[in-house]
mmCIF file of C-alpha atoms in Angstrom:
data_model
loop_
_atom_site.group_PDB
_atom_site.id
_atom_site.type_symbol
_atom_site.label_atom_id
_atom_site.label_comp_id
_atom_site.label_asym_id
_atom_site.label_seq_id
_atom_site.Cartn_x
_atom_site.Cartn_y
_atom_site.Cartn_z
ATOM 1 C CA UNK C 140 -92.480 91.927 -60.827
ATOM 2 C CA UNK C 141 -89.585 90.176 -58.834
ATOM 3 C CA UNK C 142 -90.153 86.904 -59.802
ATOM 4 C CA UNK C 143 -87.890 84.925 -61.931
ATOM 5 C CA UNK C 144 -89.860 82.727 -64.004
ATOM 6 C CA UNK C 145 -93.826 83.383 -64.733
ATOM 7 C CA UNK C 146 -95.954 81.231 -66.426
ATOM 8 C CA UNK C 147 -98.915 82.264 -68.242
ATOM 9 C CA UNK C 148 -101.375 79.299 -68.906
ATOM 10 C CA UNK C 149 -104.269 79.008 -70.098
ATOM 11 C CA UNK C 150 -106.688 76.191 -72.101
ATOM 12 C CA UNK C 151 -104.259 74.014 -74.758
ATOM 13 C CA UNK C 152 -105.557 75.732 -77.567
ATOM 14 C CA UNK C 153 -102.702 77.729 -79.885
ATOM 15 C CA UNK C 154 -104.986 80.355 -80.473
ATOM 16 C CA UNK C 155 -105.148 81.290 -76.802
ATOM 17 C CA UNK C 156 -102.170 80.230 -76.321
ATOM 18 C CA UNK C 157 -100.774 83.080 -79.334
ATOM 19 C CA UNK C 158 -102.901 85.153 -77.979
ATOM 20 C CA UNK C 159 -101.285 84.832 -74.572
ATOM 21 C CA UNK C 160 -97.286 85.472 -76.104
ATOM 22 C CA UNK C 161 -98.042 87.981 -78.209
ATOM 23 C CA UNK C 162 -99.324 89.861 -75.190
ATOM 24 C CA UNK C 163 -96.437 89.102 -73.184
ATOM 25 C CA UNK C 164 -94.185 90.276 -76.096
ATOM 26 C CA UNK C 165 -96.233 93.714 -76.325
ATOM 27 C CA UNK C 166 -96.079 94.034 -72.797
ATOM 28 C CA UNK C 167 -92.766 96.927 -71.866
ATOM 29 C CA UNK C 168 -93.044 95.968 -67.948
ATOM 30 C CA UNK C 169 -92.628 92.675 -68.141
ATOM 31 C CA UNK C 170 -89.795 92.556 -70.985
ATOM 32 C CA UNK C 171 -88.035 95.569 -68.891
ATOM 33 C CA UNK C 172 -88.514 93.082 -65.579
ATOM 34 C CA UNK C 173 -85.503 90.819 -65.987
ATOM 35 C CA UNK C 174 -88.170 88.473 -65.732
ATOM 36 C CA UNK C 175 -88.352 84.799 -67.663
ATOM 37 C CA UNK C 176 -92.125 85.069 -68.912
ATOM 38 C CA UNK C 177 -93.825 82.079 -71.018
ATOM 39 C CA UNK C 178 -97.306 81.271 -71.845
ATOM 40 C CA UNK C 179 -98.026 77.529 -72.257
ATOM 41 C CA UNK C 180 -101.250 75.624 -72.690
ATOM 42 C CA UNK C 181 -102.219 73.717 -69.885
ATOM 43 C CA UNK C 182 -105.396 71.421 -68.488
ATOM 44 C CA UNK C 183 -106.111 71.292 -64.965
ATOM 45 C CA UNK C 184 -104.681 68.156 -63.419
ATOM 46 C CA UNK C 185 -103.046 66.972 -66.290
ATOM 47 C CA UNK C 186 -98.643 66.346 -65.075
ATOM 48 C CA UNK C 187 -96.862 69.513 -65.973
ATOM 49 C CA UNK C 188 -94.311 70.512 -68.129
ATOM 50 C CA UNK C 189 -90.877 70.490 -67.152
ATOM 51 C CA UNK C 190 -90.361 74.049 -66.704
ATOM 52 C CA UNK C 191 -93.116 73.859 -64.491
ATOM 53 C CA UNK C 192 -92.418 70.972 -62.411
ATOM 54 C CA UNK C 193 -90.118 72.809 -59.732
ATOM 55 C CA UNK C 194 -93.553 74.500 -58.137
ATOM 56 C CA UNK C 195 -94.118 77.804 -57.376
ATOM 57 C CA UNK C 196 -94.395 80.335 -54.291
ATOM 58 C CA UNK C 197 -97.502 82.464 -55.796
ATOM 59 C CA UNK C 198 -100.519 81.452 -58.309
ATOM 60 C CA UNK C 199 -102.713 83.865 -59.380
ATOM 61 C CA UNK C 200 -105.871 82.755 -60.594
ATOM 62 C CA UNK C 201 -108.594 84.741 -61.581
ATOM 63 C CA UNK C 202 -112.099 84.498 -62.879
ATOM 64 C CA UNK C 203 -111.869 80.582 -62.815
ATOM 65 C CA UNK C 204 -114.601 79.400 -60.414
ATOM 66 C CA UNK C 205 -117.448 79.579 -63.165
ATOM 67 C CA UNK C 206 -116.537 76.560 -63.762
ATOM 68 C CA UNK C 207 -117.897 73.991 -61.153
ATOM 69 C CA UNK C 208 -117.041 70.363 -62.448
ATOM 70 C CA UNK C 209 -113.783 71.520 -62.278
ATOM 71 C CA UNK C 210 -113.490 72.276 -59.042
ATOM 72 C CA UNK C 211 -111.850 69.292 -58.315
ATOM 73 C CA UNK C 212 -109.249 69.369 -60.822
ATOM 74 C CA UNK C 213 -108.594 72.880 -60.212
ATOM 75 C CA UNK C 214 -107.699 72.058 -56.846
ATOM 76 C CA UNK C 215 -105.212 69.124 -57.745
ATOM 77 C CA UNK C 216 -103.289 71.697 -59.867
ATOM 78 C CA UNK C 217 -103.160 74.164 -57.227
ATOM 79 C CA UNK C 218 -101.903 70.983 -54.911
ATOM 80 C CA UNK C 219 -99.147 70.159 -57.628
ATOM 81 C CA UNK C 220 -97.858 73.631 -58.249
ATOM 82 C CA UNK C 221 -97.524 75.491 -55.113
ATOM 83 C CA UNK C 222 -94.566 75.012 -52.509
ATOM 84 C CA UNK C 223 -94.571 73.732 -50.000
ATOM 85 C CA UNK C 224 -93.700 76.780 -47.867
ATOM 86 C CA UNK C 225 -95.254 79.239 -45.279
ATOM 87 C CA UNK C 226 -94.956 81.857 -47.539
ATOM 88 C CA UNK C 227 -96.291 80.235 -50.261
ATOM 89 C CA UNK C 228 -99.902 81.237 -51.415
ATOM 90 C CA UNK C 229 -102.341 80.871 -54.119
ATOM 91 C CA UNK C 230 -104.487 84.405 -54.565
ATOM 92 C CA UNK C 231 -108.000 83.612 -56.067
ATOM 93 C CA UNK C 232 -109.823 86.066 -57.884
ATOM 94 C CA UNK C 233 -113.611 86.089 -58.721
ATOM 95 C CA UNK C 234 -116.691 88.122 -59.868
ATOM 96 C CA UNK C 235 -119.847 85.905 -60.097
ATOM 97 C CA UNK C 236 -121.326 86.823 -63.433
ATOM 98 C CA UNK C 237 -123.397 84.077 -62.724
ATOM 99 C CA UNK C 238 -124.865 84.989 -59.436
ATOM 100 C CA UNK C 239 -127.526 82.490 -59.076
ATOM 101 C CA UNK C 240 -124.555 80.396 -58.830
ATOM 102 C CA UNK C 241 -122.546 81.855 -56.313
ATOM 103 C CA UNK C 242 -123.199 79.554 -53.784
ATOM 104 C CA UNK C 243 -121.299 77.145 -56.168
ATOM 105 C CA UNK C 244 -118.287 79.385 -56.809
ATOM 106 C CA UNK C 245 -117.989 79.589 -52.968
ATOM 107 C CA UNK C 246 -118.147 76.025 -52.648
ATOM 108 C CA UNK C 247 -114.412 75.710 -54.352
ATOM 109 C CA UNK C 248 -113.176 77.422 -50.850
ATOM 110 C CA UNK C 249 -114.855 74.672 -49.011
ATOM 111 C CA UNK C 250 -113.541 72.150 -50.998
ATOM 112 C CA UNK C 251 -110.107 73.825 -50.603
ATOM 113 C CA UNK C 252 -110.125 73.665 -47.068
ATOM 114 C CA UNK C 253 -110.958 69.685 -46.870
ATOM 115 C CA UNK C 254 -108.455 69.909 -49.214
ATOM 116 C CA UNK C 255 -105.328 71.119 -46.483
ATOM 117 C CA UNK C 256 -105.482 74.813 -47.176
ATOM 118 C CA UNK C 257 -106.511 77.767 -45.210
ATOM 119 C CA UNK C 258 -108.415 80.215 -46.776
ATOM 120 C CA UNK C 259 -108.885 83.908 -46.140
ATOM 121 C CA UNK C 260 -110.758 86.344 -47.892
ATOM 122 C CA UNK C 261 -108.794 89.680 -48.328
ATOM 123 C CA UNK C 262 -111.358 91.384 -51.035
ATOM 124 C CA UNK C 263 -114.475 91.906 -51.660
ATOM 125 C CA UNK C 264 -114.676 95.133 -53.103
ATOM 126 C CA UNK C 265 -118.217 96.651 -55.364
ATOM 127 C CA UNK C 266 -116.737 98.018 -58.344
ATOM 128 C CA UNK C 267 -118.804 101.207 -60.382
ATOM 129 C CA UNK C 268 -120.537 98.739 -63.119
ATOM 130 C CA UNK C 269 -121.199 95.676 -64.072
ATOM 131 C CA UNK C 270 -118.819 93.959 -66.599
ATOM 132 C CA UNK C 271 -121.194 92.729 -68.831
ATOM 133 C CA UNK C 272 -124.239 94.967 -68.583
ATOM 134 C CA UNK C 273 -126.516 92.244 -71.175
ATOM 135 C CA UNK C 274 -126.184 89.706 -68.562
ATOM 136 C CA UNK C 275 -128.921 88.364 -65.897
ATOM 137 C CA UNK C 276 -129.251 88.016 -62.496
ATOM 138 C CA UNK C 277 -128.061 90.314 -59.011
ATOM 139 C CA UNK C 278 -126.139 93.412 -60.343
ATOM 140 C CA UNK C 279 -124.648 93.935 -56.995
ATOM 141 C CA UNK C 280 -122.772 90.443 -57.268
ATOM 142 C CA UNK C 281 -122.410 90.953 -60.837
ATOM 143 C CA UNK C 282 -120.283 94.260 -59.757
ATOM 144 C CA UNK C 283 -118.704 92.748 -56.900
ATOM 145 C CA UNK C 284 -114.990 91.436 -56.821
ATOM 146 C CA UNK C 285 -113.947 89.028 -54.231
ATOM 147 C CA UNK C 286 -110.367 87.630 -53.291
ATOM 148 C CA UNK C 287 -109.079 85.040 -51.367
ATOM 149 C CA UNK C 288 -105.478 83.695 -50.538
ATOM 150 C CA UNK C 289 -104.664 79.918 -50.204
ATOM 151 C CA UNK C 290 -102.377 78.779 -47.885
ATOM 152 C CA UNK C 291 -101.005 75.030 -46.814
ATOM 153 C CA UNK C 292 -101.890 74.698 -43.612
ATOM 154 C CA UNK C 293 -98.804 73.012 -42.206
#
C-alpha cells in the first residue's frame, strides 16, 4: 500500500463501523503491509478525530455523490483532510445508479472547483453489466464508471 496510516470511515453507526474492522482484520494485504489501518465512524463536516487531524496526501472516495444535500459537507471534509501539498489529491469514484440524476452527481465537481480545487477526470470506463440489474433508468450510465482527481489549486 505504502502508506503509513489509513483510515477507513464510514457513517457513525457500530454496525458499519464492525463491519468495516472485521474486514480490515480478514484482509492478508493490508495486515502483511506494515501499514497502521483503522476504521472509525465519521459524519461529513463534523471536526475529526485526533488521529485524523494531521491531514492526509490521498482520499479515496467512492460511490458518494448519490447523495446531493451533501455535497456541501462533503466538500468541507475533503477541505479539512487533505494537505496542503502539490502532490496531494483526492480520487473520486462514481457510477450513477441513479442516472436521471447525473447531472446532480456532476454538479459536486462544479462545486469543487468554486471550491479551490482543480478537477480532472482520469476514468470513465463502461464496465460489462450493470451493478444492480432491478434498477431504472440509462443502462449505459448505470454500467459506466467515472473518476476524477482533486487537486488544490495553489
Amino acid at each position: 500500500m505504502g502508506a503509513r496510516k489509513v483510515i477507513i470511515t464510514d457513517y457513525p453507526d457500530e454496525d458499519l463501523i464492525e463491519n468495516l474492522k472485521f474486514n480490515i482484520d480478514k484482509c492478508e494485504y493490508l495486515n502483511a503491509s506494515g501499514s497502521e489501518v483503522a476504521a472509525e465512524g465519521y459524519l461529513w463536516g463534523a471536526p475529526f478525530s485526533a488521529s485524523m487531524s494531521s491531514g492526509f496526501d490521498l482520499l479515496i472516495l467512492a460511490d458518494l455523490l448519490f447523495n446531493h444535500s451533501e455535497h456541501d459537507k462533503l466538500l468541507s471534509t475533503i477541505r479539512l483532510a487533505l494537505k496542503r501539498l502539490p502532490s496531494a489529491s483526492a480520487l473520486v469514484f462514481f457510477t450513477p445508479y441513479r442516472p436521471w440524476l447525473f447531472d446532480k452527481d456532476m454538479a459536486f465537481f462544479d462545486l469543487a472547483r468554486q471550491g479551490g480545487f482543480v478537477v480532472d477526470k482520469v476514468l470513465e470506463k463502461v464496465m460489462e453489466n450493470v451493478m444492480f440489474i432491478e434498477d431504472r433508468g440509462d443502462e449505459l450510465l448505470r454500467k459506466t464508471v467515472y473518476g476524477f482527481v482533486l487537486r488544490w489549486q495553489l
